[in-house]
Amino acid sequence: MTILIAGGGLSGLSLAAHLVARPEPLGPIIVVDDGRRPLATAGWASWSVEPGLLDEAVSRTFDRFHVHAAGRSRVVGLGRYKYRFVRGDDLAAAVGKAAARRGDVVFRRGRITDIRQAGQGAEAIVDGEVSRADWIFDSVHRPHPARVDGWLIFRGWHVRTADPAFDSAVPTFFDFRTAQNRGASFVYVLPRGPREALVEYTSFAPPRSRGVAYPQEQRTALREYLTTVLGVREYAVTREESASLPLSASAVDRRRGSILAIGTKAGLVKASTGYAFQRIQADSAAIARSLACRGHPFDLPTPKARHLLFDATLLDVVARDPAQLERVFAALFDRSSAEPVLRFLDEESSLPQEGKLFARLPPSLYSAVRRRPR
Ligand SMILES: Cc1cc2nc3c(=O)[nH]c(=O)nc-3n(C[C@H](O)[C@H](O)[C@H](O)COP(=O)(O)OP(=O)(O)OC[C@H]3O[C@@H](n4cnc5c(N)ncnc54)[C@H](O)[C@@H]3O)c2cc1C
């Protein structure tokens, strides 16, 4: 069988890696990308218990977080979890190496303008020419999820400071000591060393915001955080990145004939966190397993209804009362180990474990849920 992967970003490369890792050959694979999101500037952080297939691409590993919420600062251990960071270039190199061992993967530069069903298979229009395949995995073409329940709007600065300013061993998972005028907002800090870090101003915005960013306010918030909260006197911004991610807490219909949406387009960004890396790894492994064992890629786990409900409820409450996000995060992470929370966010917790977590949530959250307009 012939496989075409539309987009060689995180989900396209991860799928290619999982396909070539299967013991049985699955046929030639073509990965098409037009380079609009250069891997040289991409990078993803995520948490997991076990190292994954792409672990050789991990460049930084952490076992604790700083958290700052509701006037309290603490360092939270991650228990059995590790927080890992993968650079785009390192991911591409790891996947390229695995693909070279198999020899039937082609990475092609090209712009895809259409993907459609064609007979028993599917076809993509790449630089104006038709490219046919038995299966197409689409991370580029499908529109965003039909239902958007919120937006994660962020702007990050890669900064270098004159004096040591960052704890190089401990990222800041969230710090609410920042402007809250555009929705529930916090700052995230991923250190590279004592003088270098990515400092990101992140807001959960309601659906009506349409994901429109507000660059000047975001930059002001970043400046204030660096100078007022961290007390940095001299710094240089070496690079800026920004994005608005649509968050959807509904199951996405991913399949269209022989075409399957992957990555963000498949709704794999977790609506209550904005993280997708581990979900994309699990999804890629499931697709490869389904292709190998069933001859089609559709035998995939379905999202659990109660987790979708939690995500939808959180986004809804936060859209109506942004201050709830800080209260919820403060309550969830007020513990010495974040392990139970991370397990819950990974949707791997049991009902009794969730009962214990929910019992610690602030009563104001439950009142806000009850106030929900019908
Ligand atoms: C700035 C940013 C930071 C993020 N950080 C994290 C993080 O730390 N941890 C985490 O878990 N999640 C993170 N996410 C969320 C999510 O993991 C990423 O968006 C992830 O890259 C999604 O993978 P993807 O394959 O769907 O999209 P992408 O990685 O964006 O891949 C899509 C690819 O398609 C290519 N492309 C697009 N259109 C075309 C076309 N017409 N023709 C050919 N090629 C095309 C692009 O060049 C790109 O390489 C982040 C998202 C953003 C935007």
Short mmCIF file of C-alpha atoms and ligand atoms in Angstrom, two decimals:
data_model
loop_
_atom_site.label_atom_id
_atom_site.label_comp_id
_atom_site.label_asym_id
_atom_site.label_seq_id
_atom_site.Cartn_x
_atom_site.Cartn_y
_atom_site.Cartn_z
CA MET A 1 0.00 0.00 0.00
CA THR A 2 1.09 3.59 -0.64
CA ILE A 3 0.83 6.16 2.14
CA LEU A 4 0.94 9.93 1.75
CA ILE A 5 1.41 12.09 4.83
CA ALA A 6 0.31 15.68 4.22
CA GLY A 7 2.48 17.90 6.42
CA GLY A 8 5.83 17.03 7.95
CA GLY A 9 5.29 18.82 11.25
CA LEU A 10 4.83 17.12 14.60
CA SER A 11 1.99 14.76 13.65
CA GLY A 12 3.30 13.94 10.15
CA LEU A 13 6.82 13.13 11.36
CA SER A 14 5.54 11.23 14.40
CA LEU A 15 3.30 9.10 12.20
CA ALA A 16 6.18 8.39 9.79
CA ALA A 17 8.33 7.30 12.76
CA HIS A 18 5.66 4.96 14.10
CA LEU A 19 4.97 3.49 10.65
CA VAL A 20 8.62 2.68 10.02
CA ALA A 21 8.97 1.25 13.53
CA ARG A 22 6.47 -1.51 12.73
CA PRO A 23 8.15 -4.87 12.13
CA GLU A 24 6.06 -5.51 8.99
CA PRO A 25 6.74 -3.24 5.97
CA LEU A 26 3.69 -1.04 5.32
CA GLY A 27 4.67 0.16 1.85
CA PRO A 28 6.21 3.35 0.49
CA ILE A 29 5.56 6.51 2.49
CA ILE A 30 5.73 10.04 1.10
CA VAL A 31 5.82 12.99 3.52
CA VAL A 32 4.98 16.31 1.84
CA ASP A 33 5.64 19.67 3.49
CA ASP A 34 5.99 23.17 2.04
CA GLY A 35 8.19 24.47 4.87
CA ARG A 36 5.83 27.18 6.04
CA ARG A 37 6.42 26.12 9.66
CA PRO A 38 10.20 25.63 9.80
CA LEU A 39 11.26 22.84 12.14
CA ALA A 40 14.37 24.83 13.08
CA THR A 41 12.20 27.12 15.20
CA ALA A 42 9.69 24.52 16.45
CA GLY A 43 9.82 22.64 19.75
CA TRP A 44 7.42 20.76 22.00
CA ALA A 45 7.32 20.05 25.71
CA SER A 46 5.27 17.22 27.20
CA TRP A 47 5.11 14.90 30.18
CA SER A 48 5.15 11.12 30.20
CA VAL A 49 6.07 8.25 32.47
CA GLU A 50 7.93 6.13 29.94
CA PRO A 51 10.39 7.40 27.35
CA GLY A 52 8.75 7.19 23.91
CA LEU A 53 9.78 6.07 20.45
CA LEU A 54 11.23 9.51 19.73
CA ASP A 55 13.15 9.80 22.97
CA GLU A 56 16.49 10.25 21.26
CA ALA A 57 15.15 13.64 20.14
CA VAL A 58 14.65 14.81 23.75
CA SER A 59 17.14 17.54 24.64
CA ARG A 60 15.95 18.64 28.10
CA THR A 61 14.30 16.65 30.90
CA PHE A 62 12.82 17.98 34.15
CA ASP A 63 11.31 16.34 37.21
CA ARG A 64 9.76 19.37 38.96
CA PHE A 65 7.65 22.45 38.15
CA HIS A 66 7.37 25.86 39.74
CA VAL A 67 3.70 26.85 40.12
CA HIS A 68 2.41 30.24 41.26
CA ALA A 69 -1.33 30.70 41.84
CA ALA A 70 -3.69 32.30 44.35
CA GLY A 71 -0.80 34.06 46.08
CA ARG A 72 1.16 30.84 46.69
CA SER A 73 4.40 29.71 45.10
CA ARG A 74 5.65 26.17 45.32
CA VAL A 75 7.79 23.57 43.63
CA VAL A 76 5.81 20.46 42.72
CA GLY A 77 7.48 17.13 41.99
CA LEU A 78 6.26 15.10 39.02
CA GLY A 79 6.30 11.67 40.67
CA ARG A 80 6.82 8.98 38.04
CA TYR A 81 6.47 11.56 35.25
CA LYS A 82 9.23 13.44 33.47
CA TYR A 83 8.73 16.69 31.58
CA ARG A 84 10.62 16.49 28.30
CA PHE A 85 11.46 18.97 25.57
CA VAL A 86 12.02 18.05 21.91
CA ARG A 87 13.40 20.53 19.36
CA GLY A 88 11.95 20.39 15.84
CA ASP A 89 15.36 19.80 14.24
CA ASP A 90 16.12 16.92 16.59
CA LEU A 91 12.74 15.35 15.85
CA ALA A 92 13.40 15.58 12.10
CA ALA A 93 16.87 14.06 12.53
CA ALA A 94 15.55 11.13 14.61
CA VAL A 95 12.74 10.41 12.14
CA GLY A 96 15.13 10.80 9.17
CA LYS A 97 17.51 8.26 10.72
CA ALA A 98 14.75 5.70 11.33
CA ALA A 99 13.37 6.26 7.82
CA ALA A 100 16.82 5.81 6.23
CA ARG A 101 17.09 2.38 7.87
CA ARG A 102 13.86 1.33 6.11
CA GLY A 103 14.62 3.06 2.80
CA ASP A 104 11.01 3.43 1.61
CA VAL A 105 10.25 6.92 2.94
CA VAL A 106 10.50 10.02 0.75
CA PHE A 107 10.45 13.53 2.23
CA ARG A 108 9.23 15.88 -0.45
CA ARG A 109 9.06 19.69 -0.46
CA GLY A 110 5.73 20.80 -1.98
CA ARG A 111 2.59 22.80 -1.43
CA ILE A 112 -0.66 20.88 -1.08
CA THR A 113 -3.73 22.66 -2.41
CA ASP A 114 -6.30 19.86 -2.26
CA ILE A 115 -6.82 16.42 -0.78
CA ARG A 116 -9.73 14.30 -2.01
CA GLN A 117 -11.11 10.83 -2.33
CA ALA A 118 -10.31 9.13 -5.67
CA GLY A 119 -11.77 5.69 -6.36
CA GLN A 120 -10.58 3.18 -3.75
CA GLY A 121 -7.80 5.53 -2.58
CA ALA A 122 -7.20 9.25 -2.31
CA GLU A 123 -5.19 11.95 -4.04
CA ALA A 124 -3.42 15.15 -3.08
CA ILE A 125 -2.62 18.03 -5.38
CA VAL A 126 1.04 18.84 -4.75
CA ASP A 127 2.47 21.85 -6.60
CA GLY A 128 -0.35 21.46 -9.12
CA GLU A 129 0.27 17.76 -9.77
CA VAL A 130 -1.80 14.79 -8.67
CA SER A 131 -0.18 12.44 -6.17
CA ARG A 132 -2.16 9.21 -5.50
CA ALA A 133 -2.07 6.96 -2.46
CA ASP A 134 -4.10 4.23 -0.80
CA TRP A 135 -4.26 6.29 2.40
CA ILE A 136 -3.70 9.98 3.01
CA PHE A 137 -3.02 11.32 6.51
CA ASP A 138 -3.92 14.99 6.55
CA SER A 139 -2.41 17.51 8.98
CA VAL A 140 -2.74 20.50 6.66
CA HIS A 141 -5.87 20.71 4.64
CA ARG A 142 -8.92 20.02 6.76
CA PRO A 143 -10.39 23.15 8.39
CA HIS A 144 -10.25 23.60 12.16
CA PRO A 145 -12.80 21.65 14.24
CA ALA A 146 -16.38 22.65 13.43
CA ARG A 147 -17.00 23.45 17.09
CA VAL A 148 -14.55 25.75 18.86
CA ASP A 149 -15.06 25.92 22.64
CA GLY A 150 -12.22 28.33 23.34
CA TRP A 151 -8.83 29.60 22.23
CA LEU A 152 -5.38 29.34 23.66
CA ILE A 153 -3.68 32.55 22.61
CA PHE A 154 0.01 32.86 23.39
CA ARG A 155 3.09 34.90 22.67
CA GLY A 156 6.52 33.74 23.73
CA TRP A 157 9.86 35.48 23.93
CA HIS A 158 13.13 33.59 23.76
CA VAL A 159 15.19 35.81 26.05
CA ARG A 160 18.80 36.10 27.07
CA THR A 161 19.52 37.99 30.28
CA ALA A 162 22.69 39.76 31.41
CA ASP A 163 22.55 38.19 34.89
CA PRO A 164 21.31 34.77 35.99
CA ALA A 165 17.48 34.96 36.15
CA PHE A 166 16.10 31.46 35.65
CA ASP A 167 16.15 28.22 37.58
CA SER A 168 17.65 26.05 34.84
CA ALA A 169 16.47 22.80 36.47
CA VAL A 170 12.82 23.77 37.01
CA PRO A 171 10.34 25.14 34.43
CA THR A 172 7.45 27.33 35.55
CA PHE A 173 4.31 25.46 34.56
CA PHE A 174 2.08 28.44 35.32
CA ASP A 175 2.48 31.79 37.06
CA PHE A 176 -0.69 33.84 37.40
CA ARG A 177 1.17 36.98 38.56
CA THR A 178 0.40 38.67 35.25
CA ALA A 179 -2.24 40.80 33.48
CA GLN A 180 -5.68 39.15 33.40
CA ASN A 181 -7.49 41.72 31.23
CA ARG A 182 -8.02 39.48 28.17
CA GLY A 183 -9.12 36.26 29.80
CA ALA A 184 -7.55 33.79 32.19
CA SER A 185 -3.81 34.31 31.71
CA PHE A 186 -0.55 32.96 33.06
CA VAL A 187 3.13 32.97 32.21
CA TYR A 188 5.01 29.79 31.35
CA VAL A 189 8.81 29.64 31.56
CA LEU A 190 10.92 26.95 29.93
CA PRO A 191 14.57 27.49 30.93
CA ARG A 192 17.58 26.66 28.74
CA GLY A 193 20.04 27.80 31.35
CA PRO A 194 20.32 30.47 34.07
CA ARG A 195 20.43 33.26 31.47
CA GLU A 196 18.22 31.82 28.72
CA ALA A 197 14.56 30.82 28.59
CA LEU A 198 11.34 30.83 26.63
CA VAL A 199 8.93 33.08 28.52
CA GLU A 200 5.38 32.75 27.26
CA TYR A 201 2.25 34.76 28.05
CA THR A 202 -0.72 32.43 27.61
CA SER A 203 -4.44 33.20 27.74
CA PHE A 204 -7.53 31.02 27.62
CA ALA A 205 -9.96 33.14 25.60
CA PRO A 206 -13.65 32.51 24.94
CA PRO A 207 -14.96 31.30 21.55
CA ARG A 208 -16.22 34.81 20.76
CA SER A 209 -12.61 36.10 20.77
CA ARG A 210 -12.13 34.15 17.50
CA GLY A 211 -8.52 33.71 18.54
CA VAL A 212 -7.63 37.30 17.69
CA ALA A 213 -4.34 38.15 19.39
CA TYR A 214 -3.49 41.49 21.00
CA PRO A 215 0.28 41.76 20.44
CA GLN A 216 0.97 45.04 22.26
CA GLU A 217 -0.78 43.92 25.47
CA GLN A 218 0.93 40.55 25.29
CA ARG A 219 4.33 42.22 24.92
CA THR A 220 3.58 44.60 27.79
CA ALA A 221 2.66 41.59 29.97
CA LEU A 222 5.93 39.85 29.04
CA ARG A 223 7.99 42.97 29.77
CA GLU A 224 6.27 43.45 33.12
CA TYR A 225 6.74 39.82 34.07
CA LEU A 226 10.44 39.89 33.29
CA THR A 227 11.16 43.16 35.04
CA THR A 228 8.64 43.22 37.91
CA VAL A 229 8.10 39.55 38.81
CA LEU A 230 11.54 38.15 37.94
CA GLY A 231 13.45 41.38 38.60
CA VAL A 232 15.44 41.15 35.36
CA ARG A 233 17.21 44.43 34.61
CA GLU A 234 18.82 43.72 31.26
CA TYR A 235 17.61 41.27 28.65
CA ALA A 236 17.46 40.73 24.88
CA VAL A 237 14.62 39.06 23.00
CA THR A 238 16.32 36.73 20.52
CA ARG A 239 13.11 35.43 18.94
CA GLU A 240 9.35 35.87 19.30
CA GLU A 241 6.71 33.24 18.62
CA SER A 242 2.96 33.45 18.80
CA ALA A 243 -0.10 31.40 18.01
CA SER A 244 -3.83 31.06 18.56
CA LEU A 245 -4.87 27.43 18.96
CA PRO A 246 -8.56 26.57 18.61
CA LEU A 247 -9.67 24.36 21.51
CA SER A 248 -12.45 21.87 20.96
CA ALA A 249 -13.91 19.63 23.63
CA SER A 250 -15.97 17.58 21.17
CA ALA A 251 -14.96 14.41 19.40
CA VAL A 252 -13.87 15.25 15.84
CA ASP A 253 -15.07 13.21 12.87
CA ARG A 254 -11.64 12.53 11.39
CA ARG A 255 -12.39 10.20 8.53
CA ARG A 256 -13.28 11.04 4.94
CA GLY A 257 -13.09 7.90 2.77
CA SER A 258 -9.41 6.96 2.59
CA ILE A 259 -8.34 10.22 4.24
CA LEU A 260 -7.72 10.53 7.99
CA ALA A 261 -7.05 13.82 9.74
CA ILE A 262 -4.08 13.80 12.14
CA GLY A 263 -2.57 16.25 14.64
CA THR A 264 -4.30 19.53 15.39
CA LYS A 265 -6.77 18.93 12.57
CA ALA A 266 -7.89 15.72 14.27
CA GLY A 267 -8.68 17.57 17.49
CA LEU A 268 -5.65 16.13 19.30
CA VAL A 269 -4.88 19.32 21.21
CA LYS A 270 -6.19 18.70 24.74
CA ALA A 271 -8.77 21.42 25.24
CA SER A 272 -8.00 22.09 28.91
CA THR A 273 -4.21 22.31 28.50
CA GLY A 274 -3.26 23.09 24.87
CA TYR A 275 -0.79 20.16 24.89
CA ALA A 276 -0.81 17.65 22.02
CA PHE A 277 2.61 15.99 21.86
CA GLN A 278 1.84 12.81 23.81
CA ARG A 279 -1.63 12.47 22.33
CA ILE A 280 -0.08 12.66 18.86
CA GLN A 281 2.44 9.92 19.80
CA ALA A 282 -0.34 7.63 21.09
CA ASP A 283 -2.46 8.33 18.03
CA SER A 284 0.44 7.66 15.62
CA ALA A 285 1.15 4.34 17.33
CA ALA A 286 -2.55 3.36 17.11
CA ILE A 287 -2.75 4.27 13.40
CA ALA A 288 0.37 2.22 12.62
CA ARG A 289 -0.99 -0.74 14.64
CA SER A 290 -4.37 -0.55 12.89
CA LEU A 291 -2.79 -0.41 9.42
CA ALA A 292 -0.55 -3.38 10.21
CA CYS A 293 -3.18 -5.54 11.91
CA ARG A 294 -6.39 -4.58 10.11
CA GLY A 295 -5.23 -3.25 6.74
CA HIS A 296 -6.90 0.13 7.44
CA PRO A 297 -6.04 3.00 9.82
CA PHE A 298 -9.39 3.46 11.54
CA ASP A 299 -9.24 1.12 14.53
CA LEU A 300 -8.48 3.95 16.93
CA PRO A 301 -9.47 4.55 20.56
CA THR A 302 -12.34 7.01 20.93
CA PRO A 303 -12.10 9.93 23.39
CA LYS A 304 -13.73 9.23 26.76
CA ALA A 305 -16.98 11.16 27.24
CA ARG A 306 -16.25 12.20 30.84
CA HIS A 307 -12.93 13.79 29.91
CA LEU A 308 -14.53 15.71 27.05
CA LEU A 309 -17.18 16.85 29.52
CA PHE A 310 -14.54 18.06 32.01
CA ASP A 311 -12.72 19.99 29.28
CA ALA A 312 -15.97 21.51 27.96
CA THR A 313 -17.09 22.50 31.46
CA LEU A 314 -13.75 24.08 32.33
CA LEU A 315 -13.63 26.10 29.10
CA ASP A 316 -17.24 27.19 29.56
CA VAL A 317 -16.74 28.30 33.17
CA VAL A 318 -13.47 30.07 32.35
CA ALA A 319 -15.10 31.89 29.42
CA ARG A 320 -17.78 33.25 31.78
CA ASP A 321 -15.58 33.76 34.85
CA PRO A 322 -11.85 33.84 33.92
CA ALA A 323 -10.71 33.97 37.58
CA GLN A 324 -11.86 30.35 37.99
CA LEU A 325 -8.85 29.05 36.05
CA GLU A 326 -6.38 30.29 38.67
CA ARG A 327 -8.54 28.85 41.49
CA VAL A 328 -8.81 25.47 39.76
CA PHE A 329 -5.07 25.27 38.97
CA ALA A 330 -4.20 26.44 42.50
CA ALA A 331 -6.38 23.71 44.04
CA LEU A 332 -5.24 20.95 41.67
CA PHE A 333 -1.51 21.65 42.13
CA ASP A 334 -1.59 22.33 45.87
CA ARG A 335 0.24 19.05 46.60
CA SER A 336 3.79 17.82 46.76
CA SER A 337 3.46 15.64 43.65
CA ALA A 338 1.67 16.58 40.44
CA GLU A 339 1.42 12.91 39.42
CA PRO A 340 -2.35 12.49 40.10
CA VAL A 341 -3.13 15.68 38.15
CA LEU A 342 -0.93 14.72 35.20
CA ARG A 343 -2.52 11.26 35.13
CA PHE A 344 -5.95 12.90 35.05
CA LEU A 345 -4.91 15.31 32.26
CA ASP A 346 -3.60 12.29 30.35
CA GLU A 347 -7.10 10.78 30.72
CA GLU A 348 -5.63 7.74 32.44
CA SER A 349 -7.13 8.23 35.90
CA SER A 350 -9.81 6.02 37.45
CA LEU A 351 -13.16 7.34 38.69
CA PRO A 352 -12.15 7.09 42.38
CA GLN A 353 -8.90 8.98 41.63
CA GLU A 354 -10.91 11.68 39.85
CA GLY A 355 -13.34 11.84 42.78
CA LYS A 356 -10.40 12.67 45.08
CA LEU A 357 -9.14 15.39 42.73
CA PHE A 358 -12.59 16.95 42.26
CA ALA A 359 -13.19 17.01 46.02
CA ARG A 360 -10.36 19.57 46.29
CA LEU A 361 -11.76 21.89 43.63
CA PRO A 362 -13.07 25.23 44.93
CA PRO A 363 -16.84 25.40 45.74
CA SER A 364 -17.02 28.54 43.54
CA LEU A 365 -16.33 26.30 40.51
CA TYR A 366 -19.35 24.14 41.24
CA SER A 367 -21.54 27.24 41.72
CA ALA A 368 -20.28 28.59 38.40
CA VAL A 369 -21.16 25.27 36.70
CA ARG A 370 -24.67 25.44 38.22
CA ARG A 371 -25.08 29.05 36.99
CA ARG A 372 -24.48 27.90 33.43
CA PRO A 373 -27.25 29.32 31.16
CA ARG A 374 -29.42 26.59 29.59
C1 LIG B 1 3.94 27.81 18.70
C2 LIG B 1 3.33 26.52 19.23
C3 LIG B 1 3.91 25.88 20.32
C4 LIG B 1 3.37 24.67 20.80
N1 LIG B 1 3.98 24.07 21.85
C5 LIG B 1 3.51 22.87 22.28
C6 LIG B 1 4.19 22.17 23.31
O1 LIG B 1 5.20 22.64 23.87
N2 LIG B 1 3.70 20.96 23.69
C7 LIG B 1 2.60 20.40 23.10
O2 LIG B 1 2.22 19.28 23.47
N3 LIG B 1 1.92 21.06 22.14
C8 LIG B 1 2.35 22.27 21.70
N4 LIG B 1 1.68 22.92 20.70
C9 LIG B 1 0.44 22.32 20.17
C10 LIG B 1 0.71 21.22 19.11
O3 LIG B 1 1.48 20.18 19.66
C11 LIG B 1 1.44 21.77 17.89
O4 LIG B 1 0.61 22.71 17.23
C12 LIG B 1 1.87 20.69 16.90
O5 LIG B 1 2.87 21.23 16.09
C13 LIG B 1 0.70 20.15 16.10
O6 LIG B 1 1.17 19.25 15.15
P1 LIG B 1 0.55 19.21 13.68
O7 LIG B 1 1.28 18.19 12.92
O8 LIG B 1 -0.93 19.14 13.74
O9 LIG B 1 0.87 20.65 13.08
P2 LIG B 1 2.29 21.21 12.64
O10 LIG B 1 3.35 20.72 13.53
O11 LIG B 1 2.10 22.70 12.51
O12 LIG B 1 2.53 20.56 11.22
C14 LIG B 1 1.83 20.94 10.05
C15 LIG B 1 2.86 20.96 8.92
O13 LIG B 1 2.17 21.15 7.69
C16 LIG B 1 2.92 22.02 6.86
N5 LIG B 1 1.92 22.63 5.97
C17 LIG B 1 0.89 23.44 6.30
N6 LIG B 1 0.14 23.72 5.21
C18 LIG B 1 0.71 23.06 4.17
C19 LIG B 1 0.38 22.93 2.79
N7 LIG B 1 -0.70 23.53 2.24
N8 LIG B 1 1.18 22.16 2.00
C20 LIG B 1 2.27 21.51 2.53
N9 LIG B 1 2.62 21.59 3.83
C21 LIG B 1 1.85 22.36 4.64
C22 LIG B 1 3.60 23.00 7.81
O14 LIG B 1 4.82 23.49 7.25
C23 LIG B 1 3.87 22.09 9.04
O15 LIG B 1 5.17 21.56 9.01
C24 LIG B 1 2.19 24.13 20.21
C25 LIG B 1 1.60 24.82 19.15
C26 LIG B 1 2.15 25.97 18.66
C27 LIG B 1 1.46 26.67 17.48
#
